[in-house]
Amino acid sequence: MVNEKRSVGILATGRYLPEKVLTNADLEKMVDTSDEWIVTRTGISERRIAREDEASSDMALAAARQALEKAKVAPEDLDLIIIATVTPDMFFPSTACIVQEKLGAMKAAAFDLSAACSGFLYGASVAAQFIQNGMYRYALVVGVESLSKITDWTDRNTCVLFGDGAGAAVIGPVEDGMGFLSFELGADGRGAELLKLEAGGSRKPVSKVEPGSRENYIHMAGGEVFKFAVRAMNSASDAVLVKAGISKEEVDFLVPHQANLRIIDSATKRLGLPDDKVIVNLNRYGNMSSASIPVALDEAVSEGRIKEGDTLVLVGFGGGLTWGASVVKWSTKEKGND
Ligand code: UT7
């Protein structure tokens, strides 16, 4: 458990959503779908789409600046930058290095992390270890996705689901007993084929992709992923609560990955929470993969819904397959140097 040593938490969050809104009505004009189908099967009404000239590092930078300002941490004091994304600007250099330079965070080590929709929780967990063991003081973790750029806009099975955006968190030492109380991370590569972007890597380089092939877009076996998601959300939240020694009754808010309202409802029931204790924004943003959880968290904190001392369960799942969860005793009060 993280809080047996130095307590580590989120000192501030930030978010960036592109301006362009794509509604279900817009999608009705693009593929054979309906607002009614999308809303009842997913809970999504609209999503944001990045500009053609807007890449993941641009969105990550905007969210990061907001979080750093709120945390009152100067970029030059950052020790580590982790960018969780499946849509980096390019294969290399990492998007984290691009953001590091633009922020002027020249002291920070920087790398990207690939865990799909679980990426923010994987990233937060990695960052927390460095701070807990005293190696670093401040880390920036950003979940950012430009999924619109890898979406097949002719495939109604997937194109209605995804959106673009970025959520950032500055992670650092907090008062004893606060912050991250536990983490649970997991993966099952047997499900790797269920959700993937096949082309562009070393198995099928871009130069070998046939013109007109759909291999350079997201492919998903939706039904299979759905079943996995329900199982993963439930078992990961159960496990992380046991590790933290927290009962379901003590949970104030669930902040779940925003993929499908029916998946979120299942996790909500499992925890026995009323609907107003669950942070939901997928109706406005769709599934933003690694950005979903930090954006939801930032909105709920900015709106004053999540307050100091609240107990949160963050939980997500995604391609890989992967899953992650954390129990957080919310506190943005930084602990001074011991
Ligand atoms: O964060 C990453 C992880 N991804 C997810 O969590 C996604 C998990 N999966 C899901 O959310 C759901 O499986 C979907 C929303 C993707 C699909 O919902 P579903 O209830 O599982 O629908 P389905 O795939 O079983 O499709 C039912 C029908 C099919 O028609 P037929 O074959 O029964 O005639 C689909 O072709 O709905 C059809 N369909 C659509 N109809 C209108 C699929 N997409 C659409 C659409 N509009 N956009």
XYZ file of C-alpha atoms and ligand atoms in Angstrom, residues 32-33 37 41-42 117 156-157 160-161 195 220 222-223 225-226 257 259-260 262-263 287 317, ligand 1:
71
model
C -26.134 4.345 -41.094
C -26.852 5.147 -37.439
C -29.225 3.841 -31.145
C -26.527 1.549 -26.522
C -23.710 3.816 -25.254
C -7.676 3.381 -21.713
C -20.546 2.674 -37.591
C -19.454 0.040 -35.043
C -19.753 6.761 -32.877
C -17.769 5.873 -29.755
C -9.018 -3.963 -29.682
C -12.730 -3.538 -31.957
C -17.241 -4.525 -29.201
C -19.284 -7.305 -27.620
C -14.660 -6.014 -24.972
C -17.966 -5.159 -23.299
C -13.363 5.117 -17.509
C -16.614 3.940 -22.526
C -20.249 2.962 -22.216
C -24.081 0.404 -19.402
C -20.580 -0.620 -18.261
C -14.673 7.576 -25.026
C -10.009 -0.905 -18.602
O -12.435 1.981 -23.999
C -12.129 0.938 -24.854
C -13.003 -0.196 -24.668
N -14.149 -0.184 -25.540
C -15.361 -0.391 -25.017
O -15.552 -0.383 -23.843
C -16.508 -0.743 -25.902
C -17.262 -1.895 -25.305
N -18.359 -2.294 -26.142
C -19.477 -1.556 -26.246
O -19.594 -0.492 -25.663
C -20.615 -2.113 -27.048
O -20.344 -3.465 -27.348
C -20.866 -1.328 -28.362
C -21.449 0.031 -28.033
C -19.594 -1.173 -29.138
C -21.876 -2.088 -29.203
O -23.077 -2.284 -28.475
P -23.774 -3.709 -28.482
O -24.991 -3.578 -27.682
O -22.741 -4.695 -28.002
O -24.143 -3.883 -29.988
P -23.670 -5.015 -30.995
O -22.223 -4.819 -31.340
O -24.089 -6.341 -30.471
O -24.529 -4.653 -32.242
C -25.936 -4.778 -32.235
C -26.450 -4.308 -33.577
C -25.704 -4.902 -34.767
O -26.662 -5.134 -35.793
P -27.149 -6.624 -36.131
O -25.894 -7.357 -36.507
O -27.765 -7.120 -34.857
O -28.109 -6.400 -37.233
C -24.784 -3.797 -35.199
O -24.480 -3.854 -36.571
O -26.279 -2.889 -33.672
C -25.623 -2.574 -34.898
N -24.836 -1.391 -34.728
C -25.327 -0.160 -34.933
N -26.544 0.274 -35.318
C -26.711 1.599 -35.424
C -23.550 -1.284 -34.332
N -23.178 -0.004 -34.296
C -24.268 0.721 -34.661
C -24.509 2.099 -34.810
N -25.746 2.480 -35.191
N -23.572 3.018 -34.584
